[in-house]
Amino acid sequence: MRKLTKLIMVAGTFAGSMLLNSCEKDVFPLYNEAIVLTSYNYNGLADSLQRQLYSTYLSSNGNYLIQDNQGNTTFHYWPNAHVLDVLADGFLRTKDQVYVAKMKALLNGIRLQNGNAFPNDFYDDMGWLALSSLRAYDATKEEAYVQATNILWADMKKGITEVQGGGMGWSKGKPNFKNTPANGPAIILAARLYRLQNKAEDLQTAKTLYTWLKSTLVEPVTFTVWDGINYDGTGVISKNKYTYNVGLFMGAGLELYKTTKEKTYLDDAVKTAIAGINDVELAPGGLMKDEGQGDGGLFKGVWVRYLNLLVNEPDVPVADKEKLIKFMKYNAQTLYKQGISRPGLLISPAWNKAPQSKTDLTTQLSGMMLIEAAAQLSAAGILK
């Protein structure tokens, strides 16, 4: 996620947002009730999108998925890590062994494209591959995935320092810049690894990083999640807001709740989710914002993934869960009807507009994550 983050930080900061408290009535039109379709076949669409993903984006050597649908063959590490996650979604939904073969080939291909090694220079990138590898392990029980996860986690932990009071650095080249994109995945990963391997140090790491992240980059009243601190060495907080970071702090709280059953973590996750859907900057009119293509194209998918897990959590209060389901439903229906080309099945960065001729892999993946989530929620009887 290196290019966009650099541009974002150099651009400076901005503050202030119109954020509604979850206990208040909506004072702006949250949903466009005109989005009506007799039937939404999310499962069928998810199948079609999975097939289209490989027919459009697979590299000529079969190792990875390329940058866009117009022939840019550049390999990007973190989007391919999310491809592995999306393949796991497909396998868990269908149990089709085709996904198992694709997951194996992709994990090996990422390693080959990355200099025959899993670690790279960016701690957030490694976090994403570690998380998707762990999900692939959970789905298949094949040891190669958890071995990759452990290799990555060992390297990631070297990025934790006491600069700025704690936290994991963004990259090996910029270790003193601490941000939500690096620390969120690390917390989620450490909590899940503890549940799998029962190493006390992993749980302690998750808790310590969470405490640092909450106290440093999360506003205590509004639950606005800021992007990072100390980018330029001055200790200033980069007050940029992205859908990505809402999903990460929400997911971190949820995973620690699943691990510890300490209610504070779940409360934080729910408050962050409600704050996000009520934020007119992040979700204008109730629709996740268009954050462009490139790295930004993948931001909404991160929010979708962890929001879906929160919706599936039985202990979320009913009234809050109903708000989250309504939000997911509106976004899914809007994308289904307005944001996907047919028959090409390319996805727009703006889910209420038709895509243009070029669609980046990142943008395609965010939409696929939403359709896979909608298919899962529909099958579970949650999305009706």
mmCIF file of C-alpha atoms in Angstrom:
data_model
loop_
_atom_site.group_PDB
_atom_site.id
_atom_site.type_symbol
_atom_site.label_atom_id
_atom_site.label_comp_id
_atom_site.label_asym_id
_atom_site.label_seq_id
_atom_site.Cartn_x
_atom_site.Cartn_y
_atom_site.Cartn_z
ATOM 1 C CA MET A 1 0.000 0.000 0.000
ATOM 2 C CA ARG A 2 3.059 2.155 -0.359
ATOM 3 C CA LYS A 3 2.267 4.611 -3.182
ATOM 4 C CA LEU A 4 -1.103 5.850 -1.986
ATOM 5 C CA THR A 5 0.013 6.135 1.620
ATOM 6 C CA LYS A 6 2.937 8.325 0.641
ATOM 7 C CA LEU A 7 0.699 10.603 -1.384
ATOM 8 C CA ILE A 8 -1.839 10.772 1.394
ATOM 9 C CA MET A 9 0.648 11.681 4.090
ATOM 10 C CA VAL A 10 2.407 14.311 2.026
ATOM 11 C CA ALA A 11 -0.932 15.860 1.206
ATOM 12 C CA GLY A 12 -1.353 16.856 4.820
ATOM 13 C CA THR A 13 -4.158 16.412 7.229
ATOM 14 C CA PHE A 14 -7.710 17.486 7.601
ATOM 15 C CA ALA A 15 -9.969 17.440 10.578
ATOM 16 C CA GLY A 16 -13.624 17.454 11.323
ATOM 17 C CA SER A 17 -16.495 15.389 10.086
ATOM 18 C CA MET A 18 -20.232 15.268 10.355
ATOM 19 C CA LEU A 19 -20.553 12.241 12.585
ATOM 20 C CA LEU A 20 -23.838 11.184 14.102
ATOM 21 C CA ASN A 21 -24.026 9.412 17.411
ATOM 22 C CA SER A 22 -25.601 5.969 17.204
ATOM 23 C CA CYS A 23 -28.241 6.976 19.729
ATOM 24 C CA GLU A 24 -29.452 9.921 17.601
ATOM 25 C CA LYS A 25 -31.935 9.872 14.762
ATOM 26 C CA ASP A 26 -30.500 10.168 11.267
ATOM 27 C CA VAL A 27 -30.625 13.787 10.146
ATOM 28 C CA PHE A 28 -29.745 13.065 6.541
ATOM 29 C CA PRO A 29 -31.224 10.599 4.034
ATOM 30 C CA LEU A 30 -29.220 7.474 4.796
ATOM 31 C CA TYR A 31 -30.630 5.230 2.089
ATOM 32 C CA ASN A 32 -31.975 5.556 -1.402
ATOM 33 C CA GLU A 33 -35.133 3.493 -1.203
ATOM 34 C CA ALA A 34 -35.342 3.430 -5.025
ATOM 35 C CA ILE A 35 -32.851 0.537 -5.136
ATOM 36 C CA VAL A 36 -35.393 -2.214 -5.684
ATOM 37 C CA LEU A 37 -34.952 -5.486 -7.518
ATOM 38 C CA THR A 38 -37.247 -8.475 -7.331
ATOM 39 C CA SER A 39 -34.483 -10.992 -6.650
ATOM 40 C CA TYR A 40 -30.767 -10.812 -5.901
ATOM 41 C CA ASN A 41 -28.854 -13.979 -6.758
ATOM 42 C CA TYR A 42 -25.678 -13.223 -4.814
ATOM 43 C CA ASN A 43 -24.477 -16.817 -4.902
ATOM 44 C CA GLY A 44 -24.697 -17.043 -8.679
ATOM 45 C CA LEU A 45 -23.069 -13.653 -9.135
ATOM 46 C CA ALA A 46 -20.261 -14.618 -6.756
ATOM 47 C CA ASP A 47 -19.577 -17.735 -8.832
ATOM 48 C CA SER A 48 -19.480 -15.703 -12.043
ATOM 49 C CA LEU A 49 -17.184 -13.073 -10.543
ATOM 50 C CA GLN A 50 -14.778 -15.743 -9.315
ATOM 51 C CA ARG A 51 -14.509 -17.225 -12.790
ATOM 52 C CA GLN A 52 -14.132 -13.802 -14.376
ATOM 53 C CA LEU A 53 -11.374 -12.842 -11.931
ATOM 54 C CA TYR A 54 -9.018 -15.506 -13.253
ATOM 55 C CA SER A 55 -9.969 -15.196 -16.905
ATOM 56 C CA THR A 56 -9.272 -11.440 -16.806
ATOM 57 C CA TYR A 57 -6.452 -10.916 -14.320
ATOM 58 C CA LEU A 58 -4.299 -14.073 -14.214
ATOM 59 C CA SER A 59 -0.691 -13.436 -15.268
ATOM 60 C CA SER A 60 0.778 -15.262 -18.246
ATOM 61 C CA ASN A 61 3.026 -17.349 -15.973
ATOM 62 C CA GLY A 62 0.088 -18.247 -13.718
ATOM 63 C CA ASN A 63 1.849 -17.027 -10.570
ATOM 64 C CA TYR A 64 -0.227 -13.989 -9.655
ATOM 65 C CA LEU A 65 -3.017 -11.641 -10.702
ATOM 66 C CA ILE A 66 -2.025 -8.555 -12.676
ATOM 67 C CA GLN A 67 -2.710 -4.897 -11.930
ATOM 68 C CA ASP A 68 -5.671 -4.225 -14.233
ATOM 69 C CA ASN A 69 -7.858 -5.554 -17.024
ATOM 70 C CA GLN A 70 -6.014 -3.631 -19.741
ATOM 71 C CA GLY A 71 -2.686 -5.416 -19.763
ATOM 72 C CA ASN A 72 -0.654 -3.802 -16.968
ATOM 73 C CA THR A 73 1.143 -6.916 -15.752
ATOM 74 C CA THR A 74 2.756 -5.381 -12.647
ATOM 75 C CA PHE A 75 2.822 -7.642 -9.574
ATOM 76 C CA HIS A 76 1.504 -6.025 -6.405
ATOM 77 C CA TYR A 77 1.914 -7.974 -3.178
ATOM 78 C CA TRP A 78 -0.961 -6.785 -1.015
ATOM 79 C CA PRO A 79 -3.776 -7.107 -3.591
ATOM 80 C CA ASN A 80 -2.647 -10.655 -4.322
ATOM 81 C CA ALA A 81 -2.792 -11.388 -0.605
ATOM 82 C CA HIS A 82 -6.449 -10.337 -0.751
ATOM 83 C CA VAL A 83 -7.006 -12.558 -3.787
ATOM 84 C CA LEU A 84 -6.090 -15.484 -1.546
ATOM 85 C CA ASP A 85 -8.735 -14.297 0.932
ATOM 86 C CA VAL A 86 -11.350 -14.044 -1.826
ATOM 87 C CA LEU A 87 -10.500 -17.560 -3.013
ATOM 88 C CA ALA A 88 -10.992 -18.771 0.553
ATOM 89 C CA ASP A 89 -14.397 -17.062 0.500
ATOM 90 C CA GLY A 90 -15.290 -19.004 -2.630
ATOM 91 C CA PHE A 91 -14.115 -22.320 -1.213
ATOM 92 C CA LEU A 92 -15.931 -21.883 2.100
ATOM 93 C CA ARG A 93 -19.117 -20.989 0.238
ATOM 94 C CA THR A 94 -19.024 -23.798 -2.337
ATOM 95 C CA LYS A 95 -16.540 -26.466 -1.152
ATOM 96 C CA ASP A 96 -15.421 -26.658 -4.783
ATOM 97 C CA GLN A 97 -11.901 -28.126 -4.977
ATOM 98 C CA VAL A 98 -11.063 -25.773 -7.854
ATOM 99 C CA TYR A 99 -10.457 -23.102 -5.226
ATOM 100 C CA VAL A 100 -8.014 -25.324 -3.346
ATOM 101 C CA ALA A 101 -5.825 -25.670 -6.430
ATOM 102 C CA LYS A 102 -5.985 -21.926 -7.064
ATOM 103 C CA MET A 103 -5.060 -21.096 -3.464
ATOM 104 C CA LYS A 104 -2.026 -23.393 -3.550
ATOM 105 C CA ALA A 105 -0.828 -21.965 -6.845
ATOM 106 C CA LEU A 106 -1.295 -18.374 -5.700
ATOM 107 C CA LEU A 107 0.551 -18.726 -2.386
ATOM 108 C CA ASN A 108 3.484 -20.305 -4.214
ATOM 109 C CA GLY A 109 3.266 -17.714 -6.967
ATOM 110 C CA ILE A 110 3.378 -14.792 -4.529
ATOM 111 C CA ARG A 111 6.509 -16.265 -2.978
ATOM 112 C CA LEU A 112 8.137 -16.674 -6.389
ATOM 113 C CA GLN A 113 7.247 -13.159 -7.544
ATOM 114 C CA ASN A 114 8.517 -11.761 -4.245
ATOM 115 C CA GLY A 115 12.071 -13.034 -4.674
ATOM 116 C CA ASN A 116 11.361 -16.592 -3.516
ATOM 117 C CA ALA A 117 10.411 -15.424 -0.019
ATOM 118 C CA PHE A 118 7.219 -14.460 1.811
ATOM 119 C CA PRO A 119 8.432 -11.417 3.815
ATOM 120 C CA ASN A 120 8.724 -8.017 2.173
ATOM 121 C CA ASP A 121 9.504 -4.477 3.334
ATOM 122 C CA PHE A 122 5.999 -3.474 4.393
ATOM 123 C CA TYR A 123 4.497 -4.708 7.635
ATOM 124 C CA ASP A 124 0.934 -4.058 6.504
ATOM 125 C CA ASP A 125 1.499 -6.066 3.303
ATOM 126 C CA MET A 126 2.858 -8.991 5.290
ATOM 127 C CA GLY A 127 -0.072 -8.787 7.671
ATOM 128 C CA TRP A 128 -2.512 -9.249 4.816
ATOM 129 C CA LEU A 129 -0.736 -12.289 3.418
ATOM 130 C CA ALA A 130 -0.415 -13.791 6.890
ATOM 131 C CA LEU A 131 -4.144 -13.324 7.516
ATOM 132 C CA SER A 132 -5.201 -14.769 4.172
ATOM 133 C CA SER A 133 -2.812 -17.699 4.579
ATOM 134 C CA LEU A 134 -4.256 -18.410 8.012
ATOM 135 C CA ARG A 135 -7.772 -18.365 6.577
ATOM 136 C CA ALA A 136 -6.653 -20.768 3.849
ATOM 137 C CA TYR A 137 -5.290 -23.024 6.582
ATOM 138 C CA ASP A 138 -8.552 -22.844 8.517
ATOM 139 C CA ALA A 139 -10.424 -23.792 5.350
ATOM 140 C CA THR A 140 -8.156 -26.615 4.149
ATOM 141 C CA LYS A 141 -6.005 -27.651 7.163
ATOM 142 C CA GLU A 142 -2.972 -27.766 4.875
ATOM 143 C CA GLU A 143 0.185 -27.014 6.859
ATOM 144 C CA ALA A 144 1.865 -24.972 4.127
ATOM 145 C CA TYR A 145 -0.474 -22.083 4.883
ATOM 146 C CA VAL A 146 0.161 -21.898 8.605
ATOM 147 C CA GLN A 147 3.890 -22.270 7.958
ATOM 148 C CA ALA A 148 3.746 -19.210 5.706
ATOM 149 C CA THR A 149 1.764 -17.364 8.370
ATOM 150 C CA ASN A 150 4.331 -18.133 11.059
ATOM 151 C CA ILE A 151 7.230 -17.008 8.824
ATOM 152 C CA LEU A 152 5.473 -13.710 8.172
ATOM 153 C CA TRP A 153 4.477 -13.160 11.809
ATOM 154 C CA ALA A 154 8.045 -13.687 12.999
ATOM 155 C CA ASP A 155 9.221 -10.988 10.592
ATOM 156 C CA MET A 156 6.340 -8.626 11.406
ATOM 157 C CA LYS A 157 7.053 -8.628 15.138
ATOM 158 C CA LYS A 158 10.432 -7.035 14.453
ATOM 159 C CA GLY A 159 8.530 -3.887 13.503
ATOM 160 C CA ILE A 160 7.182 -3.316 17.026
ATOM 161 C CA THR A 161 9.131 -0.598 18.861
ATOM 162 C CA GLU A 162 8.602 1.965 21.608
ATOM 163 C CA VAL A 163 8.806 4.923 19.221
ATOM 164 C CA GLN A 164 5.622 7.007 19.673
ATOM 165 C CA GLY A 165 4.836 4.963 22.762
ATOM 166 C CA GLY A 166 4.553 1.612 21.015
ATOM 167 C CA GLY A 167 2.934 0.098 17.964
ATOM 168 C CA MET A 168 4.179 -1.572 14.812
ATOM 169 C CA GLY A 169 5.901 0.507 12.130
ATOM 170 C CA TRP A 170 4.555 0.827 8.625
ATOM 171 C CA SER A 171 7.659 -0.477 6.863
ATOM 172 C CA LYS A 172 11.281 -1.451 7.328
ATOM 173 C CA GLY A 173 12.284 1.710 5.483
ATOM 174 C CA LYS A 174 10.022 3.926 7.612
ATOM 175 C CA PRO A 175 9.809 2.100 10.977
ATOM 176 C CA ASN A 176 8.951 5.173 13.052
ATOM 177 C CA PHE A 177 5.766 5.923 11.153
ATOM 178 C CA LYS A 178 3.078 4.030 13.063
ATOM 179 C CA ASN A 179 -0.308 3.560 11.433
ATOM 180 C CA THR A 180 -3.630 1.759 11.578
ATOM 181 C CA PRO A 181 -2.940 -0.194 8.338
ATOM 182 C CA ALA A 182 0.028 -1.979 9.964
ATOM 183 C CA ASN A 183 -1.298 -2.383 13.498
ATOM 184 C CA GLY A 184 -4.852 -3.465 12.658
ATOM 185 C CA PRO A 185 -3.867 -6.610 10.736
ATOM 186 C CA ALA A 186 -1.200 -7.402 13.353
ATOM 187 C CA ILE A 187 -3.785 -7.353 16.165
ATOM 188 C CA ILE A 188 -6.232 -9.511 14.235
ATOM 189 C CA LEU A 189 -3.480 -11.948 13.304
ATOM 190 C CA ALA A 190 -2.037 -12.220 16.815
ATOM 191 C CA ALA A 191 -5.465 -12.899 18.310
ATOM 192 C CA ARG A 192 -6.239 -15.599 15.753
ATOM 193 C CA LEU A 193 -2.820 -17.201 16.155
ATOM 194 C CA TYR A 194 -3.349 -17.358 19.897
ATOM 195 C CA ARG A 195 -6.613 -19.230 19.387
ATOM 196 C CA LEU A 196 -4.824 -21.674 17.074
ATOM 197 C CA GLN A 197 -1.461 -22.142 18.775
ATOM 198 C CA ASN A 198 -2.136 -21.019 22.365
ATOM 199 C CA LYS A 199 1.049 -18.965 22.706
ATOM 200 C CA ALA A 200 0.532 -16.473 25.515
ATOM 201 C CA GLU A 201 2.895 -13.959 23.941
ATOM 202 C CA ASP A 202 0.646 -13.667 20.885
ATOM 203 C CA LEU A 203 -2.365 -12.691 22.973
ATOM 204 C CA GLN A 204 -0.265 -10.223 24.944
ATOM 205 C CA THR A 205 1.018 -8.700 21.711
ATOM 206 C CA ALA A 206 -2.528 -8.325 20.402
ATOM 207 C CA LYS A 207 -3.671 -6.617 23.599
ATOM 208 C CA THR A 208 -0.650 -4.307 23.771
ATOM 209 C CA LEU A 209 -0.965 -3.209 20.154
ATOM 210 C CA TYR A 210 -4.708 -2.690 20.589
ATOM 211 C CA THR A 211 -4.212 -0.506 23.651
ATOM 212 C CA TRP A 212 -1.666 1.574 21.758
ATOM 213 C CA LEU A 213 -3.853 1.899 18.651
ATOM 214 C CA LYS A 214 -6.974 2.855 20.596
ATOM 215 C CA SER A 215 -5.205 5.426 22.741
ATOM 216 C CA THR A 216 -3.211 6.944 19.875
ATOM 217 C CA LEU A 217 -5.302 6.900 16.695
ATOM 218 C CA VAL A 218 -8.942 6.495 17.792
ATOM 219 C CA GLU A 219 -11.016 9.446 19.001
ATOM 220 C CA PRO A 220 -12.515 8.410 22.361
ATOM 221 C CA VAL A 221 -15.935 10.036 21.883
ATOM 222 C CA THR A 222 -16.627 9.754 18.156
ATOM 223 C CA PHE A 223 -14.653 6.554 17.468
ATOM 224 C CA THR A 224 -13.152 8.157 14.394
ATOM 225 C CA VAL A 225 -10.103 6.106 13.372
ATOM 226 C CA TRP A 226 -7.162 8.166 12.113
ATOM 227 C CA ASP A 227 -4.611 6.849 9.661
ATOM 228 C CA GLY A 228 -1.230 7.216 11.392
ATOM 229 C CA ILE A 229 1.236 9.189 13.455
ATOM 230 C CA ASN A 230 4.781 10.504 12.914
ATOM 231 C CA TYR A 231 4.951 10.165 9.143
ATOM 232 C CA ASP A 232 7.392 13.069 8.830
ATOM 233 C CA GLY A 233 9.128 12.560 12.180
ATOM 234 C CA THR A 234 7.266 15.345 13.983
ATOM 235 C CA GLY A 235 4.870 13.171 15.982
ATOM 236 C CA VAL A 236 1.826 14.678 14.272
ATOM 237 C CA ILE A 237 -1.283 12.536 13.774
ATOM 238 C CA SER A 238 -2.300 12.174 10.127
ATOM 239 C CA LYS A 239 -6.003 12.892 10.403
ATOM 240 C CA ASN A 240 -7.088 11.209 7.216
ATOM 241 C CA LYS A 241 -10.161 8.975 7.259
ATOM 242 C CA TYR A 242 -10.572 5.878 5.132
ATOM 243 C CA THR A 243 -13.085 3.052 5.054
ATOM 244 C CA TYR A 244 -10.120 0.685 5.392
ATOM 245 C CA ASN A 245 -9.248 1.901 8.881
ATOM 246 C CA VAL A 246 -12.822 1.625 10.162
ATOM 247 C CA GLY A 247 -12.757 -2.032 9.192
ATOM 248 C CA LEU A 248 -9.384 -2.638 10.810
ATOM 249 C CA PHE A 249 -10.096 -1.214 14.249
ATOM 250 C CA MET A 250 -13.531 -2.811 14.234
ATOM 251 C CA GLY A 251 -12.000 -6.159 13.254
ATOM 252 C CA ALA A 252 -9.285 -5.871 15.898
ATOM 253 C CA GLY A 253 -11.856 -5.336 18.637
ATOM 254 C CA LEU A 254 -14.002 -8.198 17.382
ATOM 255 C CA GLU A 255 -11.107 -10.671 17.263
ATOM 256 C CA LEU A 256 -9.985 -9.769 20.781
ATOM 257 C CA TYR A 257 -13.561 -10.192 21.994
ATOM 258 C CA LYS A 258 -13.746 -13.632 20.397
ATOM 259 C CA THR A 259 -10.481 -14.515 22.104
ATOM 260 C CA THR A 260 -11.046 -13.043 25.577
ATOM 261 C CA LYS A 261 -14.832 -12.514 25.857
ATOM 262 C CA GLU A 262 -14.064 -9.125 27.397
ATOM 263 C CA LYS A 263 -17.090 -7.007 26.529
ATOM 264 C CA THR A 264 -15.137 -3.774 26.106
ATOM 265 C CA TYR A 265 -13.611 -5.083 22.907
ATOM 266 C CA LEU A 266 -17.012 -5.885 21.378
ATOM 267 C CA ASP A 267 -18.385 -2.533 22.504
ATOM 268 C CA ASP A 268 -15.489 -0.805 20.725
ATOM 269 C CA ALA A 269 -16.121 -2.785 17.552
ATOM 270 C CA VAL A 270 -19.819 -1.945 17.495
ATOM 271 C CA LYS A 271 -19.257 1.743 18.273
ATOM 272 C CA THR A 272 -16.688 1.954 15.481
ATOM 273 C CA ALA A 273 -19.037 0.262 13.020
ATOM 274 C CA ILE A 274 -21.970 2.529 13.864
ATOM 275 C CA ALA A 275 -19.739 5.604 13.719
ATOM 276 C CA GLY A 276 -18.536 4.540 10.283
ATOM 277 C CA ILE A 277 -21.953 3.996 8.747
ATOM 278 C CA ASN A 278 -23.187 7.314 10.187
ATOM 279 C CA ASP A 279 -20.183 9.280 8.903
ATOM 280 C CA VAL A 280 -21.250 11.248 5.822
ATOM 281 C CA GLU A 281 -17.651 11.446 4.652
ATOM 282 C CA LEU A 282 -17.109 7.674 4.723
ATOM 283 C CA ALA A 283 -20.618 6.563 3.751
ATOM 284 C CA PRO A 284 -22.462 9.427 2.028
ATOM 285 C CA GLY A 285 -26.136 8.579 1.749
ATOM 286 C CA GLY A 286 -25.464 5.196 3.326
ATOM 287 C CA LEU A 287 -23.139 4.015 0.539
ATOM 288 C CA MET A 288 -19.461 3.311 1.142
ATOM 289 C CA LYS A 289 -17.513 6.122 -0.504
ATOM 290 C CA ASP A 290 -15.661 5.940 -3.803
ATOM 291 C CA GLU A 291 -11.950 5.955 -2.894
ATOM 292 C CA GLY A 292 -10.741 5.663 -6.461
ATOM 293 C CA GLN A 293 -8.683 2.848 -7.900
ATOM 294 C CA GLY A 294 -5.095 1.846 -7.155
ATOM 295 C CA ASP A 295 -4.620 1.075 -3.472
ATOM 296 C CA GLY A 296 -7.788 3.002 -2.625
ATOM 297 C CA GLY A 297 -9.854 0.608 -4.709
ATOM 298 C CA LEU A 298 -9.314 -2.092 -2.099
ATOM 299 C CA PHE A 299 -10.148 -0.018 0.970
ATOM 300 C CA LYS A 300 -13.891 -0.706 0.998
ATOM 301 C CA GLY A 301 -13.288 -4.442 0.789
ATOM 302 C CA VAL A 302 -11.464 -4.368 4.123
ATOM 303 C CA TRP A 303 -14.415 -2.618 5.755
ATOM 304 C CA VAL A 304 -16.817 -5.121 4.183
ATOM 305 C CA ARG A 305 -14.846 -8.152 5.379
ATOM 306 C CA TYR A 306 -14.769 -7.174 9.033
ATOM 307 C CA LEU A 307 -18.264 -5.703 9.032
ATOM 308 C CA ASN A 308 -19.521 -9.055 7.758
ATOM 309 C CA LEU A 309 -17.803 -10.837 10.647
ATOM 310 C CA LEU A 310 -19.377 -8.395 13.098
ATOM 311 C CA VAL A 311 -22.832 -8.979 11.638
ATOM 312 C CA ASN A 312 -22.280 -12.721 12.132
ATOM 313 C CA GLU A 313 -21.280 -12.274 15.800
ATOM 314 C CA PRO A 314 -24.181 -13.519 17.983
ATOM 315 C CA ASP A 315 -23.397 -11.168 20.881
ATOM 316 C CA VAL A 316 -23.877 -7.920 18.949
ATOM 317 C CA PRO A 317 -26.966 -6.140 20.368
ATOM 318 C CA VAL A 318 -30.041 -6.628 18.187
ATOM 319 C CA ALA A 319 -30.710 -2.945 17.512
ATOM 320 C CA ASP A 320 -27.115 -2.363 16.415
ATOM 321 C CA LYS A 321 -27.055 -5.504 14.311
ATOM 322 C CA GLU A 322 -30.183 -4.403 12.461
ATOM 323 C CA LYS A 323 -28.434 -1.146 11.489
ATOM 324 C CA LEU A 324 -25.388 -3.019 10.246
ATOM 325 C CA ILE A 325 -27.472 -5.474 8.232
ATOM 326 C CA LYS A 326 -29.448 -2.636 6.639
ATOM 327 C CA PHE A 327 -26.177 -0.945 5.681
ATOM 328 C CA MET A 328 -24.709 -4.125 4.179
ATOM 329 C CA LYS A 329 -27.939 -4.857 2.320
ATOM 330 C CA TYR A 330 -28.136 -1.398 0.779
ATOM 331 C CA ASN A 331 -24.523 -1.479 -0.363
ATOM 332 C CA ALA A 332 -24.884 -4.984 -1.791
ATOM 333 C CA GLN A 333 -28.094 -4.202 -3.655
ATOM 334 C CA THR A 334 -26.678 -0.963 -5.029
ATOM 335 C CA LEU A 335 -23.535 -2.654 -6.316
ATOM 336 C CA TYR A 336 -25.513 -5.565 -7.746
ATOM 337 C CA LYS A 337 -27.803 -3.293 -9.725
ATOM 338 C CA GLN A 338 -25.641 -0.292 -10.601
ATOM 339 C CA GLY A 339 -21.917 -0.918 -10.153
ATOM 340 C CA ILE A 340 -21.191 -4.068 -12.192
ATOM 341 C CA SER A 341 -20.955 -4.210 -15.985
ATOM 342 C CA ARG A 342 -22.731 -6.984 -17.798
ATOM 343 C CA PRO A 343 -21.744 -9.229 -19.457
ATOM 344 C CA GLY A 344 -18.148 -8.214 -18.674
ATOM 345 C CA LEU A 345 -18.637 -8.318 -14.875
ATOM 346 C CA LEU A 346 -16.179 -5.524 -14.168
ATOM 347 C CA ILE A 347 -16.756 -3.559 -10.967
ATOM 348 C CA SER A 348 -16.775 0.194 -10.462
ATOM 349 C CA PRO A 349 -14.985 2.005 -7.616
ATOM 350 C CA ALA A 350 -18.286 3.869 -7.145
ATOM 351 C CA TRP A 351 -20.863 1.212 -6.361
ATOM 352 C CA ASN A 352 -23.744 3.346 -7.685
ATOM 353 C CA LYS A 353 -22.152 3.981 -11.096
ATOM 354 C CA ALA A 354 -21.206 1.810 -14.056
ATOM 355 C CA PRO A 355 -17.478 1.033 -14.336
ATOM 356 C CA GLN A 356 -15.269 2.709 -16.921
ATOM 357 C CA SER A 357 -13.081 0.791 -19.367
ATOM 358 C CA LYS A 358 -10.221 0.192 -16.912
ATOM 359 C CA THR A 359 -10.783 -1.713 -13.654
ATOM 360 C CA ASP A 360 -7.888 -2.325 -11.298
ATOM 361 C CA LEU A 361 -7.566 -5.643 -9.509
ATOM 362 C CA THR A 362 -7.964 -3.788 -6.202
ATOM 363 C CA THR A 363 -11.309 -2.325 -7.255
ATOM 364 C CA GLN A 364 -12.557 -5.673 -8.533
ATOM 365 C CA LEU A 365 -11.647 -7.363 -5.247
ATOM 366 C CA SER A 366 -13.573 -4.904 -3.063
ATOM 367 C CA GLY A 367 -16.754 -5.540 -5.003
ATOM 368 C CA MET A 368 -16.175 -9.282 -4.936
ATOM 369 C CA MET A 369 -15.773 -9.179 -1.160
ATOM 370 C CA LEU A 370 -19.155 -7.468 -0.869
ATOM 371 C CA ILE A 371 -20.913 -9.963 -3.135
ATOM 372 C CA GLU A 372 -19.286 -12.915 -1.333
ATOM 373 C CA ALA A 373 -20.362 -11.411 1.993
ATOM 374 C CA ALA A 374 -23.915 -10.916 0.715
ATOM 375 C CA ALA A 375 -23.995 -14.528 -0.502
ATOM 376 C CA GLN A 376 -22.846 -15.774 2.917
ATOM 377 C CA LEU A 377 -25.335 -13.588 4.791
ATOM 378 C CA SER A 378 -28.146 -14.661 2.480
ATOM 379 C CA ALA A 379 -27.343 -18.345 2.947
ATOM 380 C CA ALA A 380 -27.310 -17.825 6.722
ATOM 381 C CA GLY A 381 -30.745 -16.172 6.587
ATOM 382 C CA ILE A 382 -29.338 -12.878 7.866
ATOM 383 C CA LEU A 383 -29.750 -10.879 4.647
ATOM 384 C CA LYS A 384 -33.335 -11.079 3.479
#
